[in-house]
PDB file of C-alpha atoms and ligand atoms in Angstrom:
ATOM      1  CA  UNK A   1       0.000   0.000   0.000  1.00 64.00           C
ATOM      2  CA  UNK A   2       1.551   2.718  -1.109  1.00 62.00           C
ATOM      3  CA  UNK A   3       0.492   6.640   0.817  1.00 69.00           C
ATOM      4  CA  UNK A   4      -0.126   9.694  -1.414  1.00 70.00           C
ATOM      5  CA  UNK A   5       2.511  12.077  -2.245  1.00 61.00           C
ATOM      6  CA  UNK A   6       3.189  14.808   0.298  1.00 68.00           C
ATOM      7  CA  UNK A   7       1.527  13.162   3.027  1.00 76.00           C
ATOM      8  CA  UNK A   8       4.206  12.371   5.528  1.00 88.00           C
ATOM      9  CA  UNK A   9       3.714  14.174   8.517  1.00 92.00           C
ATOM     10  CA  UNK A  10       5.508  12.787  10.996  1.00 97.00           C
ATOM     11  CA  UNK A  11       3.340  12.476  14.322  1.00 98.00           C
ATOM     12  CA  UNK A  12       5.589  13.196  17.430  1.00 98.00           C
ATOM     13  CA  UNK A  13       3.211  12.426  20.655  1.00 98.00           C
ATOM     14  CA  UNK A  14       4.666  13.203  24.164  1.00 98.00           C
ATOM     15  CA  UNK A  15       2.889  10.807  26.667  1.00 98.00           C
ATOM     16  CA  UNK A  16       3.483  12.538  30.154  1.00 98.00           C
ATOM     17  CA  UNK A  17       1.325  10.073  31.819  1.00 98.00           C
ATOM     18  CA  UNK A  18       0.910  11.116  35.297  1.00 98.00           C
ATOM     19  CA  UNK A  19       4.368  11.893  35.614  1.00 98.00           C
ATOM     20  CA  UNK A  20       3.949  15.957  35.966  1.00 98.00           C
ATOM     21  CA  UNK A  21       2.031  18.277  37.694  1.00 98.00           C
ATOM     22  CA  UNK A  22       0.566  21.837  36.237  1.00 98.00           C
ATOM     23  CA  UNK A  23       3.618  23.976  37.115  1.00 98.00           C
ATOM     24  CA  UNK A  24       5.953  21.221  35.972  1.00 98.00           C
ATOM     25  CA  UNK A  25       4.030  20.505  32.781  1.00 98.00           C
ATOM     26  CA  UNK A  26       3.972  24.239  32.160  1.00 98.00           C
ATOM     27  CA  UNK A  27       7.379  24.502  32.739  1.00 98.00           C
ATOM     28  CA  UNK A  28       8.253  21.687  30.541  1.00 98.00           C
ATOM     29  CA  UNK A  29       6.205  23.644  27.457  1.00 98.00           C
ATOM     30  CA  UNK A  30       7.961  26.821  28.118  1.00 98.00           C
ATOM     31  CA  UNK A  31      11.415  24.866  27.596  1.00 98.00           C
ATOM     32  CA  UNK A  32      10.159  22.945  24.970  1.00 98.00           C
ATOM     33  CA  UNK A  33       9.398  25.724  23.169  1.00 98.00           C
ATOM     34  CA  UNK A  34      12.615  28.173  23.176  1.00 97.00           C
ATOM     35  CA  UNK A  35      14.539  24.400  22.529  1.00 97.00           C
ATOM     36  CA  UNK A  36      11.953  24.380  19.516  1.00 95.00           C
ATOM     37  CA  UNK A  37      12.044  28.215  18.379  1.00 92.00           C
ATOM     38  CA  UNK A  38      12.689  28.645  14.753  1.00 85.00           C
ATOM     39  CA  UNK A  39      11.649  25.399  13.917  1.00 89.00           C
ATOM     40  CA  UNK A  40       9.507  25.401  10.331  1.00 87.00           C
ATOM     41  CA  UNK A  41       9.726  21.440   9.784  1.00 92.00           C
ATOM     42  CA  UNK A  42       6.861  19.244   8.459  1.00 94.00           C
ATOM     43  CA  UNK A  43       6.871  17.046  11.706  1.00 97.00           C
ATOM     44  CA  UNK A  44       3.671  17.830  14.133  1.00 97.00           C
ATOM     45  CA  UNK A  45       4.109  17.528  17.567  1.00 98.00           C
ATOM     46  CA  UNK A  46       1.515  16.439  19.992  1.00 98.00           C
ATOM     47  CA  UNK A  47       1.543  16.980  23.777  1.00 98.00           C
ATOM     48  CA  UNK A  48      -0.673  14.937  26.397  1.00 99.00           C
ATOM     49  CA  UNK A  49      -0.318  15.931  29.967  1.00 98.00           C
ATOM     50  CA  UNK A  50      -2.568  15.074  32.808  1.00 98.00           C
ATOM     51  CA  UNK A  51      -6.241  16.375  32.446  1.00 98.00           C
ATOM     52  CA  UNK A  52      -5.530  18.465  35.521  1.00 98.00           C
ATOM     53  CA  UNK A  53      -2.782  20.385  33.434  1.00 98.00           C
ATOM     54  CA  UNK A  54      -4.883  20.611  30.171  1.00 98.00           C
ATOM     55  CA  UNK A  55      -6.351  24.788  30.652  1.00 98.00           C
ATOM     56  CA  UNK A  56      -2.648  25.927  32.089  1.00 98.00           C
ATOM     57  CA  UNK A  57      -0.830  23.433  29.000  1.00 98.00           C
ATOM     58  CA  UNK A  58      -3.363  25.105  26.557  1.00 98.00           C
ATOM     59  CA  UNK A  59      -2.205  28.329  27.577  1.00 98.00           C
ATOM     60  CA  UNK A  60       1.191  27.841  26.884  1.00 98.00           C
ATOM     61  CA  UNK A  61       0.785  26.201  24.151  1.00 98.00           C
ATOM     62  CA  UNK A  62      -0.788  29.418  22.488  1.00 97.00           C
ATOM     63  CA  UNK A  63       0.597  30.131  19.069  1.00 95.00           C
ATOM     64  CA  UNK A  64       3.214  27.603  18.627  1.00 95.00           C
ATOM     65  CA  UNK A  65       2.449  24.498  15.929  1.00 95.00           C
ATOM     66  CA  UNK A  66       2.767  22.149  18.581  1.00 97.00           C
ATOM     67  CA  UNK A  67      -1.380  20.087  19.486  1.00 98.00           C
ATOM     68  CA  UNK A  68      -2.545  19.521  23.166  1.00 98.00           C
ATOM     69  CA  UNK A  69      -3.609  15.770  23.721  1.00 98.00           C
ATOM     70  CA  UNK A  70      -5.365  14.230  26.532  1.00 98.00           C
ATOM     71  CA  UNK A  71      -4.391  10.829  27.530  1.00 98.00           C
ATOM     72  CA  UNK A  72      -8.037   9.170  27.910  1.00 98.00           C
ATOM     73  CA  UNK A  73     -11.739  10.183  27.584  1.00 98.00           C
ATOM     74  CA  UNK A  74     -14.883   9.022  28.346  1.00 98.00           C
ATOM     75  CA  UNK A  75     -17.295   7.511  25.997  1.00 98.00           C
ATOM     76  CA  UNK A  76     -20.776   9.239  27.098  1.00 97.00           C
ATOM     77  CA  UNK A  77     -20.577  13.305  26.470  1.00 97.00           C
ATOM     78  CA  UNK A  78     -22.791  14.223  29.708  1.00 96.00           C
ATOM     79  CA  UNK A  79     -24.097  11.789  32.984  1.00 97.00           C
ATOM     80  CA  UNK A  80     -23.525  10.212  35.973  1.00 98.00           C
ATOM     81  CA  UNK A  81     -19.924   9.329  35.243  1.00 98.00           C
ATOM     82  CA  UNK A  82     -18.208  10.097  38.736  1.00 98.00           C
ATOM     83  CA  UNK A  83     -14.628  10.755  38.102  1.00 97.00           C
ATOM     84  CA  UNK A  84     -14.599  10.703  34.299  1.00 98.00           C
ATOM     85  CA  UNK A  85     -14.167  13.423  31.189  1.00 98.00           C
ATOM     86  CA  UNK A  86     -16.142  14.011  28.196  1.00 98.00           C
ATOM     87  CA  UNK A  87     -15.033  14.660  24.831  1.00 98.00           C
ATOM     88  CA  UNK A  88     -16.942  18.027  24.818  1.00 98.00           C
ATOM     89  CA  UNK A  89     -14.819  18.766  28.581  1.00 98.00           C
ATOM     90  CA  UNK A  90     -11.476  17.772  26.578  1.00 98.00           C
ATOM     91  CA  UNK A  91     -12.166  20.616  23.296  1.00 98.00           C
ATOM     92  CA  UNK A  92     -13.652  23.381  26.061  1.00 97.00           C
ATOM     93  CA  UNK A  93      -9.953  23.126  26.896  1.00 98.00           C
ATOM     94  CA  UNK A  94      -8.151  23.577  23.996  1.00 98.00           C
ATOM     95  CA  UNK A  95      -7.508  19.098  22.980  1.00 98.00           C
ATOM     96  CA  UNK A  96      -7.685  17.983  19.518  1.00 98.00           C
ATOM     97  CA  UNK A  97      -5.877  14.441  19.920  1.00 98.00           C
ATOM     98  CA  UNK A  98      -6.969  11.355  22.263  1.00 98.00           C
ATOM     99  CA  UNK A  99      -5.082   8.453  23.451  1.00 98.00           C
ATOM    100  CA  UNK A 100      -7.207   6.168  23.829  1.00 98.00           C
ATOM    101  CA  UNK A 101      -6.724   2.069  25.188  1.00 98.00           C
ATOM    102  CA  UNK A 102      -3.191   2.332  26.069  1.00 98.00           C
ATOM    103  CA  UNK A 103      -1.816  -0.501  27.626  1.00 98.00           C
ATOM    104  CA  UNK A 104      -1.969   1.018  31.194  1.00 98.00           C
ATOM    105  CA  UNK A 105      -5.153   1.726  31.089  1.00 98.00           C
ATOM    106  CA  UNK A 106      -6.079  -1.917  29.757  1.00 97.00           C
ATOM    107  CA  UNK A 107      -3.881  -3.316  31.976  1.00 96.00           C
ATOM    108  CA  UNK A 108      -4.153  -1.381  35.250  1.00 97.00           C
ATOM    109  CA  UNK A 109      -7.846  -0.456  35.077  1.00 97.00           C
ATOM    110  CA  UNK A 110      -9.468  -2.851  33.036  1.00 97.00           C
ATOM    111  CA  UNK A 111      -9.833  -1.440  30.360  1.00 98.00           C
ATOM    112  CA  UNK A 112     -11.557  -3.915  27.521  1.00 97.00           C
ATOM    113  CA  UNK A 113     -11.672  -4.160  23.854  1.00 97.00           C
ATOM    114  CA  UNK A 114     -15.573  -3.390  24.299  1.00 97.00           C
ATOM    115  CA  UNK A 115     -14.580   0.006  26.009  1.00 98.00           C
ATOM    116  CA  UNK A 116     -11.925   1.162  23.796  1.00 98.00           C
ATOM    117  CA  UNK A 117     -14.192   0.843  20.654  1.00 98.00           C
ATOM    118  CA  UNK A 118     -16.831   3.114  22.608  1.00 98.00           C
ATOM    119  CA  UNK A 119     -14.377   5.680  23.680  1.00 98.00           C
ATOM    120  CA  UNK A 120     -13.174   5.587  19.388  1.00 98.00           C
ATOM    121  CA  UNK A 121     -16.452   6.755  18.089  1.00 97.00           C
ATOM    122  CA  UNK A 122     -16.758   9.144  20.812  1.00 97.00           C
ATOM    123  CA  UNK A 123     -13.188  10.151  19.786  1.00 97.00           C
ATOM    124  CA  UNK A 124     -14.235  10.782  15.730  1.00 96.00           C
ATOM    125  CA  UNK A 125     -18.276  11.749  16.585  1.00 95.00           C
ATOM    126  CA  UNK A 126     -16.724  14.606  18.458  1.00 96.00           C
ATOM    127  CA  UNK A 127     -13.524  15.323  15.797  1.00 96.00           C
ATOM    128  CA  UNK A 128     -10.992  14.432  18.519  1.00 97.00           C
ATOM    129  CA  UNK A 129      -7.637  12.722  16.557  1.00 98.00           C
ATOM    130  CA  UNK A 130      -7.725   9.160  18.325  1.00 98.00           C
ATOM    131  CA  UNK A 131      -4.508   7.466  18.867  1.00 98.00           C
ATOM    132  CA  UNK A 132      -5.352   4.085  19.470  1.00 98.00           C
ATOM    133  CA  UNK A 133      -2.637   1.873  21.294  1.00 98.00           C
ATOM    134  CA  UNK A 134      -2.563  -1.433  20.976  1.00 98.00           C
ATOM    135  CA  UNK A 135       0.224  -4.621  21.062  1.00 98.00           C
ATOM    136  CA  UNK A 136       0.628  -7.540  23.149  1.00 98.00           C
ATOM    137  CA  UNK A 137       2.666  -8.596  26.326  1.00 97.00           C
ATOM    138  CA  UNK A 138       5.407 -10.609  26.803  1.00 97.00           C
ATOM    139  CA  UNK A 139       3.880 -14.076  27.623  1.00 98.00           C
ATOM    140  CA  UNK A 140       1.689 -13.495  24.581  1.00 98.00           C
ATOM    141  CA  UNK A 141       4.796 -12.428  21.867  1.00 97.00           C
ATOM    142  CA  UNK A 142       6.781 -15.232  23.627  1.00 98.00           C
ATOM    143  CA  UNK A 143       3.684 -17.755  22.757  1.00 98.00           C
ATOM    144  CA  UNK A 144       3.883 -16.030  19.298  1.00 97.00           C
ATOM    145  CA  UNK A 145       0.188 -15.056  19.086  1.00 98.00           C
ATOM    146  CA  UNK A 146       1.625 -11.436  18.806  1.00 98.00           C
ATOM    147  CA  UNK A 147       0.093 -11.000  15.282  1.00 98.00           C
ATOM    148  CA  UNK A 148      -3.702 -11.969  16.038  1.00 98.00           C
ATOM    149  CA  UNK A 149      -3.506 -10.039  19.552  1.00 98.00           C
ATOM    150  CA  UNK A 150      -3.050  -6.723  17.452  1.00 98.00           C
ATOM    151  CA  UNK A 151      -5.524  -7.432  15.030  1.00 98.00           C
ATOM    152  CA  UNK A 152      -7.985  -8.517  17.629  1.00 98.00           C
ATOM    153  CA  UNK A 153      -7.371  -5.197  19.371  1.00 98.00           C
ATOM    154  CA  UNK A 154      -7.723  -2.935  16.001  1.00 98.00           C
ATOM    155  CA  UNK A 155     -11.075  -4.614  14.803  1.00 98.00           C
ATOM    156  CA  UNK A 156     -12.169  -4.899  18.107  1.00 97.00           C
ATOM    157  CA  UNK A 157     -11.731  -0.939  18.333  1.00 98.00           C
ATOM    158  CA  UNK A 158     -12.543  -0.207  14.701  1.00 97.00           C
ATOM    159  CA  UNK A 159     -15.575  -2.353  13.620  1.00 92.00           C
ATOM    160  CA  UNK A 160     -18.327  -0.102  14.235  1.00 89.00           C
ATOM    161  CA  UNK A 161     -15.866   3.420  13.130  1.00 93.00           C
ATOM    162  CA  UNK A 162     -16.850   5.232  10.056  1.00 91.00           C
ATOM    163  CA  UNK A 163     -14.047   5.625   7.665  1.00 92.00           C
ATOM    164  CA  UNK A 164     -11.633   8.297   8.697  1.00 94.00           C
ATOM    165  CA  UNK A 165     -10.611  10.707   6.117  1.00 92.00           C
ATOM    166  CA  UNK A 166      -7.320  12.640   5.159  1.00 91.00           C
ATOM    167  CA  UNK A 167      -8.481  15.679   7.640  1.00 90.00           C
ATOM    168  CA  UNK A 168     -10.281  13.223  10.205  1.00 93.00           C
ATOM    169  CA  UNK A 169      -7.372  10.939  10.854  1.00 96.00           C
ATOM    170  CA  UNK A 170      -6.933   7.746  13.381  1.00 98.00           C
ATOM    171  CA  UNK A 171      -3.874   7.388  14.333  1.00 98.00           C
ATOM    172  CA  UNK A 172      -2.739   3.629  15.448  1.00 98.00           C
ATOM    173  CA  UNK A 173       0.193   3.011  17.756  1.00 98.00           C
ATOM    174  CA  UNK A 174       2.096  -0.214  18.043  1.00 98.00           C
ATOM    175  CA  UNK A 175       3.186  -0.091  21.864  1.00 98.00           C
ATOM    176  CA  UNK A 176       4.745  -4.015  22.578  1.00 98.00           C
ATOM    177  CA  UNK A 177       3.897  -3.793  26.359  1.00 97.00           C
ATOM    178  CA  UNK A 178       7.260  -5.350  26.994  1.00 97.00           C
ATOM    179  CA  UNK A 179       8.989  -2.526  25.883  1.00 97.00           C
ATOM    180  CA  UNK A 180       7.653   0.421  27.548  1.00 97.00           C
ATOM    181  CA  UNK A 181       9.666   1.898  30.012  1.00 96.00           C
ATOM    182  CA  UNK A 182      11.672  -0.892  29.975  1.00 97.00           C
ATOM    183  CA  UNK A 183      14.695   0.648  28.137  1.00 96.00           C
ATOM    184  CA  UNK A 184      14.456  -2.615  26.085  1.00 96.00           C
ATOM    185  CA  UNK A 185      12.118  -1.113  22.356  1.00 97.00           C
ATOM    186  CA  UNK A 186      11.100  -3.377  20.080  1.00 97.00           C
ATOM    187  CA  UNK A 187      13.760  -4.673  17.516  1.00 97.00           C
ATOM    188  CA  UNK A 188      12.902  -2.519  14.316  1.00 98.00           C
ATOM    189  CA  UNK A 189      12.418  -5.528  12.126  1.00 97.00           C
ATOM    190  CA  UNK A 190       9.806  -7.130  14.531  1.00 96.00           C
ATOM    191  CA  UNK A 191       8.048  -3.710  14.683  1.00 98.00           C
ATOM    192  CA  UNK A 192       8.124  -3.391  10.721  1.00 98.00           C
ATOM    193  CA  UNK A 193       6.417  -6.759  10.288  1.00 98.00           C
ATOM    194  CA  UNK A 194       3.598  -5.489  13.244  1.00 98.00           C
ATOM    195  CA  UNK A 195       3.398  -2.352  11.403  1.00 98.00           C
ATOM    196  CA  UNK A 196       2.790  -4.531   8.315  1.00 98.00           C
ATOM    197  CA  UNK A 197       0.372  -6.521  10.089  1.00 98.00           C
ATOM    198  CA  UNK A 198      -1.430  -3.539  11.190  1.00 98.00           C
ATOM    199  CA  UNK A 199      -1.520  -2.338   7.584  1.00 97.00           C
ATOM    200  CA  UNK A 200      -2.786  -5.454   6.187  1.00 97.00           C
ATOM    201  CA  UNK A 201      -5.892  -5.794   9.052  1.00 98.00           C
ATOM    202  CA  UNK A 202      -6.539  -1.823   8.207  1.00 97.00           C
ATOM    203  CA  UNK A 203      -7.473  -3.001   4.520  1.00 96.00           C
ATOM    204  CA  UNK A 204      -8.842  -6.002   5.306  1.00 96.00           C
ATOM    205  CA  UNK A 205     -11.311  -3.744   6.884  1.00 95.00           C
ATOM    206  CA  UNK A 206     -11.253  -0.507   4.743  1.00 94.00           C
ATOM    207  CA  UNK A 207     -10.402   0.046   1.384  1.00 93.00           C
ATOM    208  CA  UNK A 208      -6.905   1.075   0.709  1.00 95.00           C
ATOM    209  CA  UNK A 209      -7.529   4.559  -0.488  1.00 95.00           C
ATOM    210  CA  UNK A 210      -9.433   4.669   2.570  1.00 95.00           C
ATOM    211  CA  UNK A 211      -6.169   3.527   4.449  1.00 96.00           C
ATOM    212  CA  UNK A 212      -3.684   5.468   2.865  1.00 95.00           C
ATOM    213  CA  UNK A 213      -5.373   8.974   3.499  1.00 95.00           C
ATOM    214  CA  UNK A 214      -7.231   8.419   6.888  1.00 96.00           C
ATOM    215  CA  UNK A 215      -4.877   6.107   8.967  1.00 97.00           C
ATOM    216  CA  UNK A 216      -1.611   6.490  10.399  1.00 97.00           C
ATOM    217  CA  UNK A 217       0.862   4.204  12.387  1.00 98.00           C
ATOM    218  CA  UNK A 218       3.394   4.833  15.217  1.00 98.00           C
ATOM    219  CA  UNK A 219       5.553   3.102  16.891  1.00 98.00           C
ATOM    220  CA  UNK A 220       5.477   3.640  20.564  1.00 98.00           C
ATOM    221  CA  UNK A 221       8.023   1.752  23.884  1.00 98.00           C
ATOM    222  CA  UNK A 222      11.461   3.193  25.080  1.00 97.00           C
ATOM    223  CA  UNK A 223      11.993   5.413  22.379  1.00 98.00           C
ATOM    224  CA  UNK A 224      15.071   7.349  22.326  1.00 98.00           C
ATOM    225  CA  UNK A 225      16.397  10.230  20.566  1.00 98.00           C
ATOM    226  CA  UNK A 226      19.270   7.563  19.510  1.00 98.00           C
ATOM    227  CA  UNK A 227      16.681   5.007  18.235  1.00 98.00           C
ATOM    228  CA  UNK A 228      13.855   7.133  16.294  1.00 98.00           C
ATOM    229  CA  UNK A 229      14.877   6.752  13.390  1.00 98.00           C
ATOM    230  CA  UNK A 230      15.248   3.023  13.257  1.00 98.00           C
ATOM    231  CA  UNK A 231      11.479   3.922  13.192  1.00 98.00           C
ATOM    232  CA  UNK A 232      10.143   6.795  11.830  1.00 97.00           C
ATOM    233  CA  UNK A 233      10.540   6.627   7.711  1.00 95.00           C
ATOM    234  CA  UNK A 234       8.219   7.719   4.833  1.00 92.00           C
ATOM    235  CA  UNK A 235       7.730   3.968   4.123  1.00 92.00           C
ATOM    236  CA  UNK A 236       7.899   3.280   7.814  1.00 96.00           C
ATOM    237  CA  UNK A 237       6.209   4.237  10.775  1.00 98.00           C
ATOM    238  CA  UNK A 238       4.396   7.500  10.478  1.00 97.00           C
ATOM    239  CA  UNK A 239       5.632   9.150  13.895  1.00 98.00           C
ATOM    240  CA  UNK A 240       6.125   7.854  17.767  1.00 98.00           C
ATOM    241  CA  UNK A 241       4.180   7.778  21.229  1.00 98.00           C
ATOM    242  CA  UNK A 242       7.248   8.502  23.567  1.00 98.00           C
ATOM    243  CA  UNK A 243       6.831   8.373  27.286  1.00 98.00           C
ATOM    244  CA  UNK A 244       9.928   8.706  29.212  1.00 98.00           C
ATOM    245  CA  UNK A 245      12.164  10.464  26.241  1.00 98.00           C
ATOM    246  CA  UNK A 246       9.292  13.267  25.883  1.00 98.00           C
ATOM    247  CA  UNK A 247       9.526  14.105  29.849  1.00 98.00           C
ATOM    248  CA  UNK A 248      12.920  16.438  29.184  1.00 98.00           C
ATOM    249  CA  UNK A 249      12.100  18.628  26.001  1.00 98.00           C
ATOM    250  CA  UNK A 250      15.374  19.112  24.858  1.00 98.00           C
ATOM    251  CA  UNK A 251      15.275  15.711  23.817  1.00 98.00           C
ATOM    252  CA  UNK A 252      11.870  15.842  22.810  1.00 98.00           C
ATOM    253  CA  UNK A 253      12.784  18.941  20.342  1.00 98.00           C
ATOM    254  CA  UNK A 254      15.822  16.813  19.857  1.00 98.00           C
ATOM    255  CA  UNK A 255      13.693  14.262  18.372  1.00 98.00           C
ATOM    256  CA  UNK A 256      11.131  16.141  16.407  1.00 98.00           C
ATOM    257  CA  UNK A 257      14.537  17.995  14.363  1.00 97.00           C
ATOM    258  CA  UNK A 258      16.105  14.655  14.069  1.00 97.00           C
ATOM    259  CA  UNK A 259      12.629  13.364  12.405  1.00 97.00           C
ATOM    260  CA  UNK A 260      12.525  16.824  10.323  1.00 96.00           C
ATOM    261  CA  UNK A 261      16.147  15.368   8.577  1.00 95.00           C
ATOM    262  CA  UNK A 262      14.175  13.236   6.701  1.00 94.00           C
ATOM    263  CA  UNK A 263      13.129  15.902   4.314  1.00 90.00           C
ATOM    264  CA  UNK A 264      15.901  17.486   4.104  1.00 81.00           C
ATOM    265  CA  UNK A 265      17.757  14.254   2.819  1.00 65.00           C
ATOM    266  CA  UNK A 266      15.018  12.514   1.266  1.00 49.00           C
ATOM    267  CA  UNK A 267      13.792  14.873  -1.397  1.00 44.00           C
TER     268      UNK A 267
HETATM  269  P1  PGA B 301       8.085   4.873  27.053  1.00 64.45           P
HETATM  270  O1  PGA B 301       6.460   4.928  27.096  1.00 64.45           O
HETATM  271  O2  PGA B 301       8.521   5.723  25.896  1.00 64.45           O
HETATM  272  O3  PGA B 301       8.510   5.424  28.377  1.00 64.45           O
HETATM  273  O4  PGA B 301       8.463   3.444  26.864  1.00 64.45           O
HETATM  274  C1  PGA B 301       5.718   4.881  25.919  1.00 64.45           C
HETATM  275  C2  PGA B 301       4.243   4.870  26.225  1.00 64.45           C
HETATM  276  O5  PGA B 301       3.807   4.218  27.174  1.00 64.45           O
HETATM  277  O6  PGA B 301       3.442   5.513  25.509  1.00 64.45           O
END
C-alpha cells in the first residue's frame, strides 16, 4: 500500500502520563518551546499531559504548531460518570488528539476491547484525533500469538468506526507492552512486520484509499532520541508515542529535528 505524495507528517506524541504536575508541565512547554524556536519542519508535535494540566498546557501552548492531547476520555458526552471526562470537557480546553486504550489503562484499570471501541467513536463523533494503542505482552509475543492479539485489538476498536478521512485521521500506535519503560524497544524488524500486520488488518477492513489517506501508524516503547529513526521513515512508521524520552524537552525537540532530517535528505 503505497500513501499519497506529500503526506508524511511525521506524528511526534509526548505521553506525560501522570508523571507531571501543572507547574511542571507548564514549565516543561515553556522549555520545549525556546529548545523548539525557529523550527519550520513538516513534523507535528503532539503533547498529552494530565487532564488536571490541560487549561494551564493550553495556555502555553498558544501560538506555537505544537497540538494539546489528553491521555483518555470518556465515551458518554454528559451523565452520571463520577470521576470521568467528556469529549466536549477535553475541546472546552483547547484538545484535539486522544489516546485512547493504552496498555496502562487496559492493563491497570481494566480497560476492555468493548470500552476502547466506545471511547473511538466518541473520539471521531466529536472530531478528537484518536490514537489508538494497541500490542501484546510478553507471555503473549513469547507464545507467538503477537500477530492476532493486534488485530484482535484494532477490529475490536474499529468495527463499528466510520471511515476516517485525510483531515479526520486515526492514528494507530504499536506499543509491545514489553517494551515500555523498559529501556528494552522493540527490535525494528519485529516492529516493521507489526506495522505490516497492522496495515494489512486496516485493509482487510477498509479500502486502501481509505487507508492510505485516513490512517496512520506509530511506533510507541522506550523510544530514544538515539533510536527514532530506526522507526520513523516515509515507508515506515508515520511518527512515535514517547513516554519517558518526551519528559525532558530538549530531547523531545531533539527528536522532532532529528525526524525533520528526513526531508531534508530525502527529497
Ligand atoms: P516509554 O512509554 O517511551 O517510556 O516506553 C511509551 C508509552 O507508554 O506511551
Amino acid at each position: 500500500m503505497s500513501k499519497p505524495k506529500n503526506t508524511f507528517t511525521p506524528l511526534i506524541v509526548a505521553n506525560w502520563k501522570m508523571q507531571l504536575n501543572t507547574a511542571a508541565s507548564v514549565a516543561n512547554i515553556k522549555k520545549f518551546r525556546k529548545e523548539l524556536r525557529n523550527f519550520r519542519g513538516r513534523v507535528q508535535p503532539v503533547i498529552c499531559p494530565s487532564f488536571t494540566a490541560l487549561a494551564d498546557a493550553s495556555k502555553a501552548l498558544k501560538g506555537s504548531k505544537t497540538k494539546l492531547g489528553a491521555q483518555n476520555l470518556f465515551w458518554d458526552e454528559k451523565g452520571a460518570y463520577t470521576g470521568e471526562v467528556s469529549p466536549g470537557q477535553l475541546q472546552e480546553q483547547g484538545v484535539e488528539y486522544v489516546i485512547i486504550g493504552h496498555s496502562e489503562r487496559r492493563q491497570l484499570l481494566g480497560e476492555t476491547d468493548v470500552m476502547v471501541a466506545r471511547k473511538m467513536i466518541a473520539a471521531v463523533t466529536h472530531d478528537l484525533m484518536p490514537i489508538l494503542c494497541v500490542g501484546e505482552n510478553a507471555e503473549e509475543r513469547a507464545r507467538g500469538v503477537h500477530e492476532n492479539v493486534v488485530r484482535r485489538q484494532l477490529e475490536s476498536a474499529l468495527r463499528s468506526l466510520p471511515p476516517p478521512s485525510q483531515s479526520k485521521r486515526v492514528y494507530i500506535a504499536y506499543e509491545p507492552i514489553w517494551a515500555i519503560g523498559t529501556g528494552e524497544p522493540a527490535d525494528p524488524a519485529q516492529a516493521e512486520d507489526i506495522r505490516a500486520v497492522i496495515e494489512r488488518t486496516l485493509v482487510d477492513l477498509y479500502s486502501e484509499a481509505t487507508v492510505a489517506q485516513g490512517f496512520r501508524i506509530l511506533y510507541g516503547g522506550s523510544v530514544t532520541l538515539d533510536n527514532i529513526l530506526d522507526y520513523v521513515r516515509p515507508n515506515g512508521y508515520d511518527g512515535v508515542l514517547a513516554g519517558n524520552a518526551s519528559l525532558e524537552p530538549a530531547v523531545l525537540a531533539a527528536m522532532i529535528r532529528a525526524v525533520n532530517t528526513l526531508f531534508t535528505t530525502s527529497s
